[in-house]
CSV table of C-alpha atoms in Angstrom, one decimal:
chain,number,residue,atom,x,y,z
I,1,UNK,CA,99.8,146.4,72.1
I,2,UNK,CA,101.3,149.2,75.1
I,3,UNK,CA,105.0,149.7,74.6
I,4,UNK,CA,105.9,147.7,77.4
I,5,UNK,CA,104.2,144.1,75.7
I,6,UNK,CA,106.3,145.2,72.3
I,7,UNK,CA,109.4,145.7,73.9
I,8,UNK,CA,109.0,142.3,75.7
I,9,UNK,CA,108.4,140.8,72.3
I,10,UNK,CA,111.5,142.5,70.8
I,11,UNK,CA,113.9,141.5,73.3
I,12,UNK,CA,112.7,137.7,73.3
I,13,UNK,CA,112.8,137.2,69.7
I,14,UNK,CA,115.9,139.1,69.6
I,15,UNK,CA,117.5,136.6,71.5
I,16,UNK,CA,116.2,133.5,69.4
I,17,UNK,CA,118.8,133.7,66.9
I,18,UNK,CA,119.6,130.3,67.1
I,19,UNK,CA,115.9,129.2,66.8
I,20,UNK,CA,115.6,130.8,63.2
I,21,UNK,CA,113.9,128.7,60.1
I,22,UNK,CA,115.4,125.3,59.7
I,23,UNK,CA,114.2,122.0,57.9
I,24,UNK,CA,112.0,120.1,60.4
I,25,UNK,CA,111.1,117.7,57.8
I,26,UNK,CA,109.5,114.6,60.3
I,27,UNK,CA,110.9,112.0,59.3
I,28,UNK,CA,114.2,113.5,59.1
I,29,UNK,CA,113.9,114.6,62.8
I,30,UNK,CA,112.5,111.0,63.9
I,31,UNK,CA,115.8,109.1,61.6
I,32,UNK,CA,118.0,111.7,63.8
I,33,UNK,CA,116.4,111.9,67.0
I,34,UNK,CA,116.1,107.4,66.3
I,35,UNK,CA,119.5,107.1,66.1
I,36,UNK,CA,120.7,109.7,68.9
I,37,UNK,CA,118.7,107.5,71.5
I,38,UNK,CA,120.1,103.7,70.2
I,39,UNK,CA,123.4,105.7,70.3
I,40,UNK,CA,122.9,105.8,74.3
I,41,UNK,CA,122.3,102.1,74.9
I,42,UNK,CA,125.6,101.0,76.0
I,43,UNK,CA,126.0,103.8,78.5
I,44,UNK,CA,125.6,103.6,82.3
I,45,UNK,CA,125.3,107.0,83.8
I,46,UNK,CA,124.7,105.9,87.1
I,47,UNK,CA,127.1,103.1,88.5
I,48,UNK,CA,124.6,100.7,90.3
I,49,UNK,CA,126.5,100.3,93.1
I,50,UNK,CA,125.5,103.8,93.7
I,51,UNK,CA,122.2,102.4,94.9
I,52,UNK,CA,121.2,101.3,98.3
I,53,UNK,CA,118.2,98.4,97.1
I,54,UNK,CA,118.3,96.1,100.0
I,55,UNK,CA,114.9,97.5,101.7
I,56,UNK,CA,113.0,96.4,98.9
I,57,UNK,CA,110.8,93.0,98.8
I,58,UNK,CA,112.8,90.2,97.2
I,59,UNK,CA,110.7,88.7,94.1
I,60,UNK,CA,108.4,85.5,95.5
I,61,UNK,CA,106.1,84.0,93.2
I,62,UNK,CA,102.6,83.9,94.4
I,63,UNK,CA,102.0,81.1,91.3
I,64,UNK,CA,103.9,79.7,88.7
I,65,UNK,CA,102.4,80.9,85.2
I,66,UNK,CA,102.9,80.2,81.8
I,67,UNK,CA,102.4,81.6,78.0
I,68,UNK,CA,103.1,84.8,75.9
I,69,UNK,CA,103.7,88.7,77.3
I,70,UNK,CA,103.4,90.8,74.6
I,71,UNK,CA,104.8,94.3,75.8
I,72,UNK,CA,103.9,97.0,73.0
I,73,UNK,CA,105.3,100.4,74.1
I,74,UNK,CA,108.2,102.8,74.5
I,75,UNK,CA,111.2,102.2,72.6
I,76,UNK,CA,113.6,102.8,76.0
I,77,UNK,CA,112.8,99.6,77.2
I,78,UNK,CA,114.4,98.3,74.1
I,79,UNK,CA,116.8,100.8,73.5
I,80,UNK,CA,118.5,100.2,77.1
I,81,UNK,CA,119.2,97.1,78.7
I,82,UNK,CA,116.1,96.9,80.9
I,83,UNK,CA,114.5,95.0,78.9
I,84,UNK,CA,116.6,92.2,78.3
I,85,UNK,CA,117.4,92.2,81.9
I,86,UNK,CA,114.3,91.7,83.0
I,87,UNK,CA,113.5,88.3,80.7
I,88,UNK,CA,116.2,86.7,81.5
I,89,UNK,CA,116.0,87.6,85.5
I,90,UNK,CA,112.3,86.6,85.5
I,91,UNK,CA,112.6,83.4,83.4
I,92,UNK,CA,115.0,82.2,86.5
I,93,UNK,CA,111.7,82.5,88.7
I,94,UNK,CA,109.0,82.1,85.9
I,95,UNK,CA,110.7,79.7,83.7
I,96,UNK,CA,107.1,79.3,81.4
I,97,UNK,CA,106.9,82.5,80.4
I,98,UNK,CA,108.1,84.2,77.2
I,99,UNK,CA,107.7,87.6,76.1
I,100,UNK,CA,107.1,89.6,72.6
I,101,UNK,CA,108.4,92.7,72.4
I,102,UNK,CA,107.0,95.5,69.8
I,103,UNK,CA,108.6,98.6,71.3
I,104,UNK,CA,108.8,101.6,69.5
I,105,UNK,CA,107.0,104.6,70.6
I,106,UNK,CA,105.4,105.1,74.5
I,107,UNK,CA,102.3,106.6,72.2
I,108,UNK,CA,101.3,103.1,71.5
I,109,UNK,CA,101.2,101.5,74.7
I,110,UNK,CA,97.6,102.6,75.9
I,111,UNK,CA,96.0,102.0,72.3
I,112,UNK,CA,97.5,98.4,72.4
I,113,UNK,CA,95.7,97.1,75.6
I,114,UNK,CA,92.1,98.1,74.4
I,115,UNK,CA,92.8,96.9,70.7
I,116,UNK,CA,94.2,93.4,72.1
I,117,UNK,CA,97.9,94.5,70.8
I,118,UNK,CA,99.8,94.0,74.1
I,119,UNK,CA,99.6,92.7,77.6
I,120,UNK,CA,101.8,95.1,79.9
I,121,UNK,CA,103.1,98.2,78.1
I,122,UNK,CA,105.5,100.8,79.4
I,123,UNK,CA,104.9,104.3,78.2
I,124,UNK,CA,104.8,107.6,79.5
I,125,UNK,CA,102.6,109.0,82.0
I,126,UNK,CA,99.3,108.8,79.5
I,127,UNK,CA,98.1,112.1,77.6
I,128,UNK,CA,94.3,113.1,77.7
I,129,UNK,CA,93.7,111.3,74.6
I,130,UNK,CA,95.0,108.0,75.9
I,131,UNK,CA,93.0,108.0,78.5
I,132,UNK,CA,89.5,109.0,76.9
I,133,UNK,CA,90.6,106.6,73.9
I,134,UNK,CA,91.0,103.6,76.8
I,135,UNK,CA,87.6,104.9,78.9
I,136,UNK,CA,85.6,104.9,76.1
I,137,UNK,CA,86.8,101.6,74.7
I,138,UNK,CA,86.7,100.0,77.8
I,139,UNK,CA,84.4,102.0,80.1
I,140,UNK,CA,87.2,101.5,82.8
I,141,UNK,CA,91.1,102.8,83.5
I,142,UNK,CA,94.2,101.1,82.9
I,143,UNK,CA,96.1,100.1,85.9
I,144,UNK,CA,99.4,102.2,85.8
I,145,UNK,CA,102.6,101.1,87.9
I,146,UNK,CA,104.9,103.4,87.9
I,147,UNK,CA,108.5,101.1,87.2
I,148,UNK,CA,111.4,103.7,87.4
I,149,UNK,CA,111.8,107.5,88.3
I,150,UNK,CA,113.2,109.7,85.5
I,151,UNK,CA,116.4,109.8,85.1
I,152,UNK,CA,118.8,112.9,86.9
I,153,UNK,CA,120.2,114.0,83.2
I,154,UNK,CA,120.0,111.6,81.3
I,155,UNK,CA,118.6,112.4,77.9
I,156,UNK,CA,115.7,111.3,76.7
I,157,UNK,CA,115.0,108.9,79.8
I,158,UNK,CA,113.1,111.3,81.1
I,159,UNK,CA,115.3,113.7,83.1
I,160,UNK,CA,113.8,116.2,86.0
I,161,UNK,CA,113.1,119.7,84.9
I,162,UNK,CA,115.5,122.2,85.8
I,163,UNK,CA,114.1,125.8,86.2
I,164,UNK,CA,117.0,127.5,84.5
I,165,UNK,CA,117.8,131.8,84.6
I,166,UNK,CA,120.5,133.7,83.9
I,167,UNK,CA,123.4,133.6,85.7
I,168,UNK,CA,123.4,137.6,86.1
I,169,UNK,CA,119.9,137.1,87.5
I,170,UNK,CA,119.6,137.0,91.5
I,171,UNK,CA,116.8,135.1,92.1
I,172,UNK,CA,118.3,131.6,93.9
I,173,UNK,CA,114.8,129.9,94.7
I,174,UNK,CA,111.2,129.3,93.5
I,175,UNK,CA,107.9,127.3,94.5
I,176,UNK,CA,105.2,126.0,91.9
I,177,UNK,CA,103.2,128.0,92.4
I,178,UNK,CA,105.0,130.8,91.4
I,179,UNK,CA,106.0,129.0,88.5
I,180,UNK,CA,102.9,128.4,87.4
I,181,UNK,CA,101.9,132.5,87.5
I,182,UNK,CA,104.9,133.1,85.9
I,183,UNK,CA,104.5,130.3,82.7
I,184,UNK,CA,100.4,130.1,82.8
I,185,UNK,CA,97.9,132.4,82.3
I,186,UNK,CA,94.4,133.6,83.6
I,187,UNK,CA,92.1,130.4,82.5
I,188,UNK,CA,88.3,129.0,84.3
I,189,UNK,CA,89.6,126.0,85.2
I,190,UNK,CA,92.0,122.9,84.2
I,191,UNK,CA,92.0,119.0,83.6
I,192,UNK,CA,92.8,116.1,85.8
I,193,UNK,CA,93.1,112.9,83.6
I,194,UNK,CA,89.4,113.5,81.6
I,195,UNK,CA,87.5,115.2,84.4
I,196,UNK,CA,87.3,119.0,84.5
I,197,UNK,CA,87.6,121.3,87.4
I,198,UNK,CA,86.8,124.8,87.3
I,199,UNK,CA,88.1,125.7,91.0
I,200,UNK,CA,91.1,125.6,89.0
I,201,UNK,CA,90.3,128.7,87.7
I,202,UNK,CA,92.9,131.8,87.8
I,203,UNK,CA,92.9,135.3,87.2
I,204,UNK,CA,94.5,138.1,85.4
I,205,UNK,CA,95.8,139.4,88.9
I,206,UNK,CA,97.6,136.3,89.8
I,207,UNK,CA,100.1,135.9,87.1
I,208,UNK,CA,103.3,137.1,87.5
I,209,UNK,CA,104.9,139.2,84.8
I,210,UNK,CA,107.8,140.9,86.3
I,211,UNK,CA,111.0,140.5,88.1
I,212,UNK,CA,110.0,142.7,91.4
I,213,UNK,CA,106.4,140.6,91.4
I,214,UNK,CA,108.9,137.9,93.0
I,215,UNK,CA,110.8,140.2,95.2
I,216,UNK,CA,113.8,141.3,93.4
I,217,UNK,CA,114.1,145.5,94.0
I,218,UNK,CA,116.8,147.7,92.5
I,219,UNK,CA,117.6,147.2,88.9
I,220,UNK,CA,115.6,144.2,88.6
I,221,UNK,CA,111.9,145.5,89.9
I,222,UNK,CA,110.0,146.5,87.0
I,223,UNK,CA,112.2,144.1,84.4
I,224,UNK,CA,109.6,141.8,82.4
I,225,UNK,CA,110.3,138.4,82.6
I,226,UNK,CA,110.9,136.2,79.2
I,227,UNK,CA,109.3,132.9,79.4
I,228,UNK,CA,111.1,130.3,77.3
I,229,UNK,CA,109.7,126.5,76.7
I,230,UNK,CA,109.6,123.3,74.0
I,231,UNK,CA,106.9,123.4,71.6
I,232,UNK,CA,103.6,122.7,73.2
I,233,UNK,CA,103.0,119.4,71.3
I,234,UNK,CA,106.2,118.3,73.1
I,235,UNK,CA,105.2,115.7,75.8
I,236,UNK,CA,108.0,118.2,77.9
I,237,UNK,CA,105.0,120.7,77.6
I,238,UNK,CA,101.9,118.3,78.9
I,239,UNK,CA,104.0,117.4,81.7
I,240,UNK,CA,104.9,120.7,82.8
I,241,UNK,CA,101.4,121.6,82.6
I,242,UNK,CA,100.5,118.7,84.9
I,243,UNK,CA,103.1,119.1,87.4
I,244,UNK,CA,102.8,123.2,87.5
I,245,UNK,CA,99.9,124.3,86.2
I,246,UNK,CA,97.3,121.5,87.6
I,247,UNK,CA,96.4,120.3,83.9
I,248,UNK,CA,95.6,123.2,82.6
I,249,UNK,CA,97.3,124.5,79.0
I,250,UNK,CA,96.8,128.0,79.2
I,251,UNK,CA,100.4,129.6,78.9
I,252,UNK,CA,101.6,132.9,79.4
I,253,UNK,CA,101.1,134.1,75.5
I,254,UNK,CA,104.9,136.1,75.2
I,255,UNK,CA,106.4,132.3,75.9
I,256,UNK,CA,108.6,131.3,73.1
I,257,UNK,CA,109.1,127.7,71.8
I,258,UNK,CA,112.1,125.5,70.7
I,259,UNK,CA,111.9,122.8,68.6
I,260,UNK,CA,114.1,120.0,67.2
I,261,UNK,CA,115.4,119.3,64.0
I,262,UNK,CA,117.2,117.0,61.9
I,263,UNK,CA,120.8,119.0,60.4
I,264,UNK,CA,121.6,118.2,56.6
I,265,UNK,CA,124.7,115.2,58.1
I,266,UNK,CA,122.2,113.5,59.5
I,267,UNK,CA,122.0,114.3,63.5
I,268,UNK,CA,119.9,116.1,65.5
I,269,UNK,CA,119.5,119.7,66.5
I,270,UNK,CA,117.7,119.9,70.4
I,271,UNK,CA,115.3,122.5,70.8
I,272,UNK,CA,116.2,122.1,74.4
I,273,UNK,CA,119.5,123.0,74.0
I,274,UNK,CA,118.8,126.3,71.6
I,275,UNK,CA,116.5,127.1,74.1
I,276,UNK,CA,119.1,127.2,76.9
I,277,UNK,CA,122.1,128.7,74.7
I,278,UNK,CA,119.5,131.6,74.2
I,279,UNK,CA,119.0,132.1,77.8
I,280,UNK,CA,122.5,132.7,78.1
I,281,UNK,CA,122.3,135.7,76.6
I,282,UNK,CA,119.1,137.2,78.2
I,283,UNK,CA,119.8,138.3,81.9
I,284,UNK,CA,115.5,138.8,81.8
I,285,UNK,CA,114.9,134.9,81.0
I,286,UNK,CA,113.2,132.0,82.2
I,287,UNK,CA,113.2,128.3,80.7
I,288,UNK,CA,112.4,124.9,82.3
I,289,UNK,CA,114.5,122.1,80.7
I,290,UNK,CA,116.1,118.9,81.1
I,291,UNK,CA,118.9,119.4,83.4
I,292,UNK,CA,121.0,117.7,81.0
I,293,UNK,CA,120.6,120.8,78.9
I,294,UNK,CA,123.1,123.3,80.6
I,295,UNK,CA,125.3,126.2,79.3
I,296,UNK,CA,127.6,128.9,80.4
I,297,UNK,CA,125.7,131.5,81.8
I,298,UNK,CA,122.6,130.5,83.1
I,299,UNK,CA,121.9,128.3,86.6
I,300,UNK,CA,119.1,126.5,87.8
I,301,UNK,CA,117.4,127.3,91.1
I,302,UNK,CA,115.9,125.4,94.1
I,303,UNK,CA,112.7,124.9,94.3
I,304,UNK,CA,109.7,123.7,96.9
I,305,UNK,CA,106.3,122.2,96.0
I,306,UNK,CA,102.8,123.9,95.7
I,307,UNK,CA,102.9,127.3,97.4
I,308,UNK,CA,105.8,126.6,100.1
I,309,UNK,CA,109.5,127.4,101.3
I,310,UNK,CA,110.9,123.7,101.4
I,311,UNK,CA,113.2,124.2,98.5
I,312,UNK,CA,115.2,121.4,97.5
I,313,UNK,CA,118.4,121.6,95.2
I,314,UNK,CA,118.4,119.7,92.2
I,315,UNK,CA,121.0,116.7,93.0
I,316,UNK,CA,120.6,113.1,91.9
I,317,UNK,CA,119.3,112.0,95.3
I,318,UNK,CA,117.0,114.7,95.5
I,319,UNK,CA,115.0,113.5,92.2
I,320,UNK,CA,115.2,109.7,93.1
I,321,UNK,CA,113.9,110.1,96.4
I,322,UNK,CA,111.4,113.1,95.2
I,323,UNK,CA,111.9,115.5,97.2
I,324,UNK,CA,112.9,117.7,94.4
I,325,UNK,CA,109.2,118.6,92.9
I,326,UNK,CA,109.7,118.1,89.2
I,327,UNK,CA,110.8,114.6,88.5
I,328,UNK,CA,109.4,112.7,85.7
I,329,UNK,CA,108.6,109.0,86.3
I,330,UNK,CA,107.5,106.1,83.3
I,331,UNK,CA,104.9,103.7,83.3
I,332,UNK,CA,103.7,100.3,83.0
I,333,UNK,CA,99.9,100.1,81.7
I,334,UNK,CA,98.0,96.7,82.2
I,335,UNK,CA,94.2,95.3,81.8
I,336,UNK,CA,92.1,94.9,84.9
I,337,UNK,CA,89.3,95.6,87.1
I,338,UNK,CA,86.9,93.7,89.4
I,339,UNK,CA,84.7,92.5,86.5
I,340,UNK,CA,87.7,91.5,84.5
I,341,UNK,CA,90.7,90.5,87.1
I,342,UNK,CA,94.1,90.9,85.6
I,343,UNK,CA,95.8,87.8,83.7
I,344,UNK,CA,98.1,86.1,86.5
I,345,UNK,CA,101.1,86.2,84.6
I,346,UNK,CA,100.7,90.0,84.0
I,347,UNK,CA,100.3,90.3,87.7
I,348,UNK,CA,103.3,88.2,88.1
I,349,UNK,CA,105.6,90.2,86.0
I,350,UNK,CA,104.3,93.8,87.7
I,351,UNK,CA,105.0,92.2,91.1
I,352,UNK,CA,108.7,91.3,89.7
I,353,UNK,CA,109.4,94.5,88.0
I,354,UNK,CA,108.7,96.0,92.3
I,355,UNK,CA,110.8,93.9,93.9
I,356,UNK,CA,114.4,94.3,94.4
I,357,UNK,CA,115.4,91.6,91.4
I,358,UNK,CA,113.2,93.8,89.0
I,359,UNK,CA,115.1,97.2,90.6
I,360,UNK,CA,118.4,95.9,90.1
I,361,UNK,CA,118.0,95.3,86.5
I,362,UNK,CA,117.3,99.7,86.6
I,363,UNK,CA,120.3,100.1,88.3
I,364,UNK,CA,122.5,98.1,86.1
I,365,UNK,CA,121.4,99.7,83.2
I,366,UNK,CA,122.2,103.0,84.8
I,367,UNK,CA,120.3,105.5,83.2
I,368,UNK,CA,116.5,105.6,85.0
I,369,UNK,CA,116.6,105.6,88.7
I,370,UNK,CA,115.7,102.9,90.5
I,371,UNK,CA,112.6,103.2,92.8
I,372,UNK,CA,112.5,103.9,96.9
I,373,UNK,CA,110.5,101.7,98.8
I,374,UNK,CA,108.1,104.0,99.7
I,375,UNK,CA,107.0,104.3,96.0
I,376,UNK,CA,107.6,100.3,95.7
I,377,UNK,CA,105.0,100.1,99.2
I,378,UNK,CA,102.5,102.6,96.8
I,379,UNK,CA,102.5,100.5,93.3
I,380,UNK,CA,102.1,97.3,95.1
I,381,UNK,CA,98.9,98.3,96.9
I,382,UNK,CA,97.4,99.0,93.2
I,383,UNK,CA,98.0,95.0,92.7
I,384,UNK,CA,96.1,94.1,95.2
């Protein structure tokens, strides 16, 4: 190790005082982190009325269907509003139909279609795993429809990613692909969903280590730049490595992680926001987190997609109409392919959930954003 790499490890762990041993017993994190979510239910962070929904397709039944939907899946469905919104807004079109809900974690939602568990299931985008589990049981994909996009900063309803730095630091805007030389690392290729794709591959020369690498002079030119993240078996982490660094999970090796924990009365202590206190105090850092996560001292920058100058601010309107590259977005998952056509009801329901009725019922809640049409337009075509 050259002098250089060991003072870059000093000064990053000297800054994680806040991140020191604790009791991360797991099912004293999950009690903690179970009852900081249901603690959210009743609030509406974004005033529907704040929505503009009247360019999307009004809900027209194509038949009227009957019998059970069993909807196995994340627990935000059930720890909002949405879902309750959306029973009794579809029974007033699809009077037949009664659900089953068994929503707990989004990790169960692609297991439950192939093992006959449930019939539309929202979840996360799916991991690797999922999807090999569901190819190899089923020799086909899952048809995804994306229902909401992320929350702005809202936590735990899948907020955007804020690139944060300290406020000392003068760099005011990023692209991706700077991000990803800056948080990956040299790899021979990377994953899209289960296939592998070695022109993915990067070197040892394109990563980006230090300050001047993105133009900063003075001072700030030969400074080494402190990558902070969550712990890599955070979803947080898979998604950033899907969005920035094309699937691939080779990270810079000096990154430190953050992780939660539940505190001795019972609540819960955020990686996240240890993470971004820390930053605070290191003018050489670099974090993405959930905007929501913010403290004195640190900023978050603009940023533009793949390799180009478009940045975008991050603002509310910029992550529901996605111009702002690192929004998150949740998922419904369903059975159905030409051999095996989906059941009509499911298609009923998915149709619902796009149209303006099904939109509303995200607005009212007020803590996912409610879909554009132009994303509407796109999960519709997947029904067809």
């Amino acid at each position: 190790m050259n002098l250089h790499h060991a003072t870059l490890l000093a000064a990053i762990f000297a800054v994680s005082a806040t991140a020191v041993a604790q009791d991360r017993d797991a099912l004293d994190v999950q009690k903690a982190r179970n009852a900081h979510v249901q603690g959210r239910k009743d609030l509406v962070d974004y005033p529907p009325d704040k929505f503009d929904l009247s360019d999307l397709p009004s809900y027209k039944p194509e038949q009227q269907v009957s019998g059970v939907i069993r909807m196995t899946g994340s627990n935000y469905i059930a720890d909002s509003h949405v879902g309750q919104y959306w029973v009794a807004a579809f029974k007033k079109f699809q009077p037949g139909v009664k659900f089953e809900f068994n929503l707990k974690t989004p990790s169960a939602a692609v297991f439950a279609l192939f093992l006959n568990a449930g019939d539309v299931d929202p979840s996360r985008k799916m991991t690797f795993e999922d999807l090999l589990a569901y190819e190899r049981s089923t020799n086909s994909d899952p048809i995804e429809i994306e229902y909401a996009t992320g929350s702005y900063d809202v936590p735990g309803w899948s907020p955007a990613f804020g690139i944060f730095v300290n406020k000392a630091n003068p760099i005011a805007k990023l692209n991706l692909a700077q991000l990803e030389a800056i948080f990956g690392a040299e790899r021979t290729g990377a994953w899209e969903g289960t296939s592998w794709h070695p022109e993915r591959a990067r070197t040892t020369a394109q990563n980006i280590r230090t300050w001047g690498q993105l133009g900063l002079t003075g001072e700030w030119a030969d400074k080494p730049i402190h990558v902070y993240g969550v712990n890599l078996r955070y979803h947080q982490a898979t998604r950033f490595e899907d969005q920035v660094m094309h699937g691939s999970a080779k990270w810079n090796p000096t990154l430190l992680e953050y992780a939660n924990y539940g505190k001795p009365d019972g609540t819960l202590a955020i990686g996240a926001s240890m993470m971004v206190e820390d930053l605070a105090k290191d003018p050489y850092g670099i974090c993405y987190s959930e905007v929501n996560f913010t403290a004195d001292g640190t900023k978050t920058v603009a940023l533009a997609p793949g390799d180009t100058k478009n940045y975008v601010d991050l603002t509310r309107e910029n992550v529901r109409n996605r111009s702002y590259p690192l929004y998150d977005s949740v998922y419904l998952y369903a059975n159905g392919s030409a051999e095996h056509p989906m059941d009509p009801k499911v298609k009923e329901f998915l149709r619902f959930v796009l149209s303006r009725e099904g939109q509303s019922a995200i607005a009212k809640d007020g803590k996912y954003l409610p879909l554009t049409k132009e994303v509407v337009d796109a999960q519709l075509k997947k029904l067809q």
